[in-house]
PDB file of C-alpha atoms in Angstrom:
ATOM      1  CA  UNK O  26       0.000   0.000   0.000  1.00 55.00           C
ATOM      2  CA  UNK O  27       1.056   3.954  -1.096  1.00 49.00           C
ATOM      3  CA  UNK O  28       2.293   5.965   1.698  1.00 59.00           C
ATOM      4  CA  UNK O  29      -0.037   8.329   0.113  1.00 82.00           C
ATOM      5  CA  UNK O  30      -3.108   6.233   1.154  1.00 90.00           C
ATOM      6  CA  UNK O  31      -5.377   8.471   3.757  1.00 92.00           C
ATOM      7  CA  UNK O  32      -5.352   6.860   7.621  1.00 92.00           C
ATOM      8  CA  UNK O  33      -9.156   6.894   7.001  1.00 93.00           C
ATOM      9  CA  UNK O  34      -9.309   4.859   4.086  1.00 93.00           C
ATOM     10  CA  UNK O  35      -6.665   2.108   5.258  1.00 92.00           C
ATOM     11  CA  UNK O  36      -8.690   2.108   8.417  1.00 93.00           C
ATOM     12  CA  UNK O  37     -11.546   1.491   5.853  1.00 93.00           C
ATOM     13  CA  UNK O  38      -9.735  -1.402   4.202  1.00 94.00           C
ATOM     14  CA  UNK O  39      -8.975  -2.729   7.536  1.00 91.00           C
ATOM     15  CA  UNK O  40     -12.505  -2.471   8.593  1.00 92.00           C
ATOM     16  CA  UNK O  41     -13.170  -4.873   5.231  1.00 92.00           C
ATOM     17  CA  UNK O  42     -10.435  -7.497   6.334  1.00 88.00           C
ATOM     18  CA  UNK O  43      -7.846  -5.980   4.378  1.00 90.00           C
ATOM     19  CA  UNK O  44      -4.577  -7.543   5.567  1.00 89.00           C
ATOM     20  CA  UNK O  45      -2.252  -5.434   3.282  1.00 93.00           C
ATOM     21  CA  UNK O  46      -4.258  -2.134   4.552  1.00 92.00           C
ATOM     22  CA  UNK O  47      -3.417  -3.242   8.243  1.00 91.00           C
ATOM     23  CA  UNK O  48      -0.246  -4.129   7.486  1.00 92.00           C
ATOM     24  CA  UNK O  49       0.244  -0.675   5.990  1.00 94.00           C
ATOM     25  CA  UNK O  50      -0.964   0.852   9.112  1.00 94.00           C
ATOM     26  CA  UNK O  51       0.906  -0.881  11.460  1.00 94.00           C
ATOM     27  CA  UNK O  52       4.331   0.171   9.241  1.00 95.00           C
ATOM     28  CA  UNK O  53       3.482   3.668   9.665  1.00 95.00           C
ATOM     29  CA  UNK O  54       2.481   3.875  13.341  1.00 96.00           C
ATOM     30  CA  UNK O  55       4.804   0.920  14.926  1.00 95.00           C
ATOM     31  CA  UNK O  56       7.334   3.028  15.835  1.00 95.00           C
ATOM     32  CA  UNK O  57       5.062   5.907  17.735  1.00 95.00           C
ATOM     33  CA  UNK O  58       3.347   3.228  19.246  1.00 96.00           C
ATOM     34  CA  UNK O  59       6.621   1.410  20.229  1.00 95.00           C
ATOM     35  CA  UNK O  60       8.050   4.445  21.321  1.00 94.00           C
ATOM     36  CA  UNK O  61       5.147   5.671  23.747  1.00 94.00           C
ATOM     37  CA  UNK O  62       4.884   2.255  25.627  1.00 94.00           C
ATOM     38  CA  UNK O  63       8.607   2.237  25.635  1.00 92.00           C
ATOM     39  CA  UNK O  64       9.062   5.331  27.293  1.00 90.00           C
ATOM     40  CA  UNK O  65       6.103   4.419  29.662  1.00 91.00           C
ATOM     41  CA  UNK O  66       7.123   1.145  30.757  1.00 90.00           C
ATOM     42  CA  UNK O  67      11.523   1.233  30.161  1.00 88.00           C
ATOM     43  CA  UNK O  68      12.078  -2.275  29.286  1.00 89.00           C
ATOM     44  CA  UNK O  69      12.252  -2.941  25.210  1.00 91.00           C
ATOM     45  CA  UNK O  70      10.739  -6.538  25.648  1.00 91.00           C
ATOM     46  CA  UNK O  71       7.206  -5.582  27.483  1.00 92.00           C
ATOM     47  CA  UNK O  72       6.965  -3.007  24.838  1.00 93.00           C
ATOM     48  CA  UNK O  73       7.097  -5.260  21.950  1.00 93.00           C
ATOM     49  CA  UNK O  74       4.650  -7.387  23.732  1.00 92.00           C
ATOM     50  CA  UNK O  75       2.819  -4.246  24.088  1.00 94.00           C
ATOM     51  CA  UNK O  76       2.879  -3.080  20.523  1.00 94.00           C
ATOM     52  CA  UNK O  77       1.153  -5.662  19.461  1.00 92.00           C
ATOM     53  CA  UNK O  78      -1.256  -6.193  21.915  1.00 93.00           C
ATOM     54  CA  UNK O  79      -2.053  -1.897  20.792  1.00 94.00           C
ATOM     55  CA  UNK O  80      -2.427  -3.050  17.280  1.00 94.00           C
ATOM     56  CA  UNK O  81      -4.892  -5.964  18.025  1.00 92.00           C
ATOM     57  CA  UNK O  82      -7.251  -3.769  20.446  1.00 93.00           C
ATOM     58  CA  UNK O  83      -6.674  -1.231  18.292  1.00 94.00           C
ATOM     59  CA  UNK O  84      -7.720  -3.426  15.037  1.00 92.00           C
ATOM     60  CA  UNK O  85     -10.654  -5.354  17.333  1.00 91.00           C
ATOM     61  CA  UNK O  86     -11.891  -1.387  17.833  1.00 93.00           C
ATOM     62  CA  UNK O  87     -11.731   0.384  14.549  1.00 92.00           C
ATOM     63  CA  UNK O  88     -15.252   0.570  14.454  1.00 91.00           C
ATOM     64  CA  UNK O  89     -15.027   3.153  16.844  1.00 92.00           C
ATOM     65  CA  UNK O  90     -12.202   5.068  15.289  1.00 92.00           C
ATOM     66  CA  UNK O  91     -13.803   8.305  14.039  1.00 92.00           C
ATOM     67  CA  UNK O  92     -12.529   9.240  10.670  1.00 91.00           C
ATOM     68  CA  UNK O  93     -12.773  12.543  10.557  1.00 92.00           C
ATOM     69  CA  UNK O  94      -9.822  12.584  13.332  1.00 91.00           C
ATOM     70  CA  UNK O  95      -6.196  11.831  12.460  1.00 91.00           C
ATOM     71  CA  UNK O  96      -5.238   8.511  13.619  1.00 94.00           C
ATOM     72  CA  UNK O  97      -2.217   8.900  15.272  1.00 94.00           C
ATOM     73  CA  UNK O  98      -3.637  10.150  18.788  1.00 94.00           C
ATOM     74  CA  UNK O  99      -6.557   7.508  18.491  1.00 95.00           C
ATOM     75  CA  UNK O 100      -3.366   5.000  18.278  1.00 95.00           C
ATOM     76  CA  UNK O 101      -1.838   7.013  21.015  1.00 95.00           C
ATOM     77  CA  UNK O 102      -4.009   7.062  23.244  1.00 93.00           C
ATOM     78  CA  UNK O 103      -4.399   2.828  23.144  1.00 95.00           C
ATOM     79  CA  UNK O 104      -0.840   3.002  23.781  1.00 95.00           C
ATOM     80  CA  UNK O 105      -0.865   4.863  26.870  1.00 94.00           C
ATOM     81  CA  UNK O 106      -4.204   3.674  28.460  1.00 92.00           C
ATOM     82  CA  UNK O 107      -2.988   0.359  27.384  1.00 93.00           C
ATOM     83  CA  UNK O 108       1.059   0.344  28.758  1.00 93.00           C
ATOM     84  CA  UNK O 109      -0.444   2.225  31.974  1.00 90.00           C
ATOM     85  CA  UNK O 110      -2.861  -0.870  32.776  1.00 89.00           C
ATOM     86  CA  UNK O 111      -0.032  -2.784  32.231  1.00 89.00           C
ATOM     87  CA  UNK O 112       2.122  -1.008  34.820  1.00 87.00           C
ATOM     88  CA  UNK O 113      -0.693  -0.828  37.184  1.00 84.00           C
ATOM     89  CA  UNK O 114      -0.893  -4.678  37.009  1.00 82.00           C
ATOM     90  CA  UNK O 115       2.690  -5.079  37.124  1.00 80.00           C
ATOM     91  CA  UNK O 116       2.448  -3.243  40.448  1.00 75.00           C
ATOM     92  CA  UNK O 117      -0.373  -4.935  41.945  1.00 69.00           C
ATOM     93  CA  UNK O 118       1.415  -8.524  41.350  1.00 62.00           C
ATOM     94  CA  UNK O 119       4.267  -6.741  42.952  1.00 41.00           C
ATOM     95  CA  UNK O 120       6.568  -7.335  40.104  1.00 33.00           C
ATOM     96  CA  UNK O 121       9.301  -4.954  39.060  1.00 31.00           C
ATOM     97  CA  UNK O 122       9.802  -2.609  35.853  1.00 28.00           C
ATOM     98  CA  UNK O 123      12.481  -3.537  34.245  1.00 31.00           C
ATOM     99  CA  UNK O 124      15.217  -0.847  34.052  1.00 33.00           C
ATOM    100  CA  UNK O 125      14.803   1.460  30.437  1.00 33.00           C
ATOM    101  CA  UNK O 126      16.750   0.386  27.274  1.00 34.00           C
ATOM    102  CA  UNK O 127      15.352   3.758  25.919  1.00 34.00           C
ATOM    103  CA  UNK O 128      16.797   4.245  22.354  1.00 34.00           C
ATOM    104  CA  UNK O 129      19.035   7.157  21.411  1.00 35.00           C
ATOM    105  CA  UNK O 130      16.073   9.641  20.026  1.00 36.00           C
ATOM    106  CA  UNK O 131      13.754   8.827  22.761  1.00 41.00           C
ATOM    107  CA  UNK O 132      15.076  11.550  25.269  1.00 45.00           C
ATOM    108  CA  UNK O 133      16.513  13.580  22.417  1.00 44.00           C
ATOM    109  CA  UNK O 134      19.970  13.089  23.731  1.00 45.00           C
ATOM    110  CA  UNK O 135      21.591  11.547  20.495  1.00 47.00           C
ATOM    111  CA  UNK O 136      25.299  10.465  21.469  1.00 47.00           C
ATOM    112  CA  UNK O 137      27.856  12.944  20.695  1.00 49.00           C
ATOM    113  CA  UNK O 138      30.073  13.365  17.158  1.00 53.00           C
ATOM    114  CA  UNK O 139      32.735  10.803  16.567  1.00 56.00           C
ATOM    115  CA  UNK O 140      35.070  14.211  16.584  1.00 58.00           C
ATOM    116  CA  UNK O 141      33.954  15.155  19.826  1.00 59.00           C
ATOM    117  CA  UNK O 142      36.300  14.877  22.918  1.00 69.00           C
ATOM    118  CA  UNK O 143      36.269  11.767  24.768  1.00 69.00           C
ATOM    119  CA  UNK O 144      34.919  13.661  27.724  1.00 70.00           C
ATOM    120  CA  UNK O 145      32.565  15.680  26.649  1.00 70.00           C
ATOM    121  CA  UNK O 146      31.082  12.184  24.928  1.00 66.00           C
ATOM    122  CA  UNK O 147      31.078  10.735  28.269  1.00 66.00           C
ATOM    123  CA  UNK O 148      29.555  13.917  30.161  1.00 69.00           C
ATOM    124  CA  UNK O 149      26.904  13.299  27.628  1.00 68.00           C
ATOM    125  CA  UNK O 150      26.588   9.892  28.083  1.00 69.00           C
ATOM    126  CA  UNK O 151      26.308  10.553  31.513  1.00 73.00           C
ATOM    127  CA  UNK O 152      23.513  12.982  31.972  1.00 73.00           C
ATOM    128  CA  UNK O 153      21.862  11.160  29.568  1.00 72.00           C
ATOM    129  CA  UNK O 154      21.164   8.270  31.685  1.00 75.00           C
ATOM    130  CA  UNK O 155      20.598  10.720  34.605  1.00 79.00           C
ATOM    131  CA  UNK O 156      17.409  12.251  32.680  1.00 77.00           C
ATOM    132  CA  UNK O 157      16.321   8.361  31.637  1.00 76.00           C
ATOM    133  CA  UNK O 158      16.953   7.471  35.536  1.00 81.00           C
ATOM    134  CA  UNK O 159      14.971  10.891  36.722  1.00 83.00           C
ATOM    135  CA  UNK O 160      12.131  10.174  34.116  1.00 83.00           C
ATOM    136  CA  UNK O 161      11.495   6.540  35.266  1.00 83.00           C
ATOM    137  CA  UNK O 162      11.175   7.971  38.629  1.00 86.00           C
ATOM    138  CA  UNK O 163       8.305  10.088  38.034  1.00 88.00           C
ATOM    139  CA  UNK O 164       4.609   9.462  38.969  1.00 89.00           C
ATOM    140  CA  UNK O 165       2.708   7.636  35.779  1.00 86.00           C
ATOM    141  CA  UNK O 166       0.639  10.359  35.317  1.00 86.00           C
ATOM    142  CA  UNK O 167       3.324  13.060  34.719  1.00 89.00           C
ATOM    143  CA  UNK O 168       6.148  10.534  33.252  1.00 88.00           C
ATOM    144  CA  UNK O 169       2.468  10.128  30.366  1.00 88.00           C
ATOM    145  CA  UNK O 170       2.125  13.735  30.125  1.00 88.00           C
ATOM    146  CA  UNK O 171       6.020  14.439  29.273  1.00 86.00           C
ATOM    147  CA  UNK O 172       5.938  11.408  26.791  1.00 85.00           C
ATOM    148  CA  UNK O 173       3.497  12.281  24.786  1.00 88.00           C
ATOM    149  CA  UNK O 174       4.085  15.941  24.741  1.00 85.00           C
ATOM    150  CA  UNK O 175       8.190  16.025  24.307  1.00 81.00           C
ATOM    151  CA  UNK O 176       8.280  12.679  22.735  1.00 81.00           C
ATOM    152  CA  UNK O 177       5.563  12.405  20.590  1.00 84.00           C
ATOM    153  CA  UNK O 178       4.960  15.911  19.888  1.00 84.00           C
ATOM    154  CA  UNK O 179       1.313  15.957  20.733  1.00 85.00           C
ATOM    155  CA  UNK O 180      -0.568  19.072  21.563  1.00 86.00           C
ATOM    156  CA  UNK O 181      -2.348  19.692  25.069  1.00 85.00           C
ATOM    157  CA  UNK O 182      -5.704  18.965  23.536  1.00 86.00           C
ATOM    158  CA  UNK O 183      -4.317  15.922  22.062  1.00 87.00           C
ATOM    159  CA  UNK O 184      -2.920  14.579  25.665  1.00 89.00           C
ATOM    160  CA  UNK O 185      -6.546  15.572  27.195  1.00 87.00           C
ATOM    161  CA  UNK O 186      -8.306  13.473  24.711  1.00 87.00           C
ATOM    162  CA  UNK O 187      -5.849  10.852  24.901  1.00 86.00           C
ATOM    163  CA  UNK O 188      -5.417  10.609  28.868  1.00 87.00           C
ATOM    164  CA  UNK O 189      -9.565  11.476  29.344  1.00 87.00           C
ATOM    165  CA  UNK O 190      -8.602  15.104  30.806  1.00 87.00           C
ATOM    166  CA  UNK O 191      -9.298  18.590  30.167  1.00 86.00           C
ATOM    167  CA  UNK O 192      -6.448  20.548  28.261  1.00 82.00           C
ATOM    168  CA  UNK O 193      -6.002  22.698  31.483  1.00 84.00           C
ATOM    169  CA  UNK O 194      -5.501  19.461  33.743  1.00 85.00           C
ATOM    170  CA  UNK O 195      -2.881  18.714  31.309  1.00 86.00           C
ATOM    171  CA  UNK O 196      -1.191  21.919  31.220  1.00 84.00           C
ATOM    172  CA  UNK O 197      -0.973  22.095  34.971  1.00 86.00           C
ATOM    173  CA  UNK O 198       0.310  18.622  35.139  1.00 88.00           C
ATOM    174  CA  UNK O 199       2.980  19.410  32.232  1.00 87.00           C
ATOM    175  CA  UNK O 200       3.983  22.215  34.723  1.00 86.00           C
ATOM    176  CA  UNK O 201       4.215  20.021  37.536  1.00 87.00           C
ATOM    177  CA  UNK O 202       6.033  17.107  35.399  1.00 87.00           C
ATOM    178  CA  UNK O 203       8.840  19.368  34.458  1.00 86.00           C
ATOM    179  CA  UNK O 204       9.303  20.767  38.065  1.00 85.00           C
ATOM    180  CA  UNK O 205       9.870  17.226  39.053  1.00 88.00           C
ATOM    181  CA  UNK O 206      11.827  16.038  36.301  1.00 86.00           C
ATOM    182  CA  UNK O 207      14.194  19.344  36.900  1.00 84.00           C
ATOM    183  CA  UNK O 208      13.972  18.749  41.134  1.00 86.00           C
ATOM    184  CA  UNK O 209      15.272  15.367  40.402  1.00 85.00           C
ATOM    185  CA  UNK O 210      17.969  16.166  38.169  1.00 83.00           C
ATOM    186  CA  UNK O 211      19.226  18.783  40.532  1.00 82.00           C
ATOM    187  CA  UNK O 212      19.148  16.224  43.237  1.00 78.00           C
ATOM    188  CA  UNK O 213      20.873  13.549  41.140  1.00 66.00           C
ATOM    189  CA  UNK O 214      23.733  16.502  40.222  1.00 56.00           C
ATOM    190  CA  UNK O 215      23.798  16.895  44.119  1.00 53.00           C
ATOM    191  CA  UNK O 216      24.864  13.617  44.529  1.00 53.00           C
ATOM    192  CA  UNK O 217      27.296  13.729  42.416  1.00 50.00           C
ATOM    193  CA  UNK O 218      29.771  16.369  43.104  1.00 47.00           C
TER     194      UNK O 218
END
């Protein structure tokens, strides 16, 4: 199938047992979806499992997928509600996360030029995994919020549809996310004169 195929009409396709149409539409959202339950849950294995689980529920509901909305967020939104019930289940069996194998893009933090200096590549390195450490540390609810806003580049109405809240709950969780993420950063620097 054409990458220039409308969401809406592969959803269409796939509504008519189209397995090319699906397969298209897993292609071009796998990695968003990936990527969200990823940076929800840090361990690459449960979000493979949870990739696909996303694209059956989300197949098993496209009859409810409105197409006069992009489909991205729809996607989204499975992702998170879906990776969040999986961490809340995780938690009630007591099990632990698994610590993040975040990839290079997800926190924006690419590693540094093969020209750079060997320690300013290990600085990097370093603070790095101090922002995935700080990140995993947050509350559900804001390490959600910071995912899909910084790392999928949603808007705030987007993240209120997606996580069921108003665009102002969002914002003043956003605010609240970022004055965790920078309090624990600070105190991670602190303890490491």
């Amino acid at each position: 199938m054409s990458e220039q195929v409308s969401d809406a009409a592969l959803a269409a396709a796939c509504r008519r047992g189209d397995g090319r149409a699906l397969g298209a539409l897993i292609e071009r959202y796998k990695s968003d979806v990936f990527g969200t339950a990823l940076r929800l849950c840090h361990n690459r294995e449960t979000a493979l499992e949870l990739t696909n689980t996303i694209f059956f529920k989300a197949y098993q509901n496209l009859h409810r997928y409105d197409a006069e909305r992009p489909l991205r967020p729809w996607l989204l939104r499975i992702a998170t509600n879906e990776t969040l019930n999986w961490l809340r289940s995780q938690r009630r069996e007591r099990e632990h996360v698994a610590e993040a194998e975040t990839s290079e893009t997800a926190l924006d933090l690419a590693p540094a030029s093969p020209d750079a200096e060997p320690e300013t590549t290990a600085l990097r390195l370093e603070r790095r995994d101090e922002v995935r450490a700080a990140l995993a540390g947050l509350p559900e609810r804001y390490r959600a919020v910071l995912t899909l806003r910084f790392f999928d580049d949603l808007s705030y109405a987007e993240i209120a549809e997606i996580t069921g809240q108003d665009a102002n709950t969002v914002g003043v969780q956003l605010l609240r996310a970022r004055a965790l993420l920078r309090d624990a950063l600070s105190h991670g620097a602190a303890a490491h004169p």
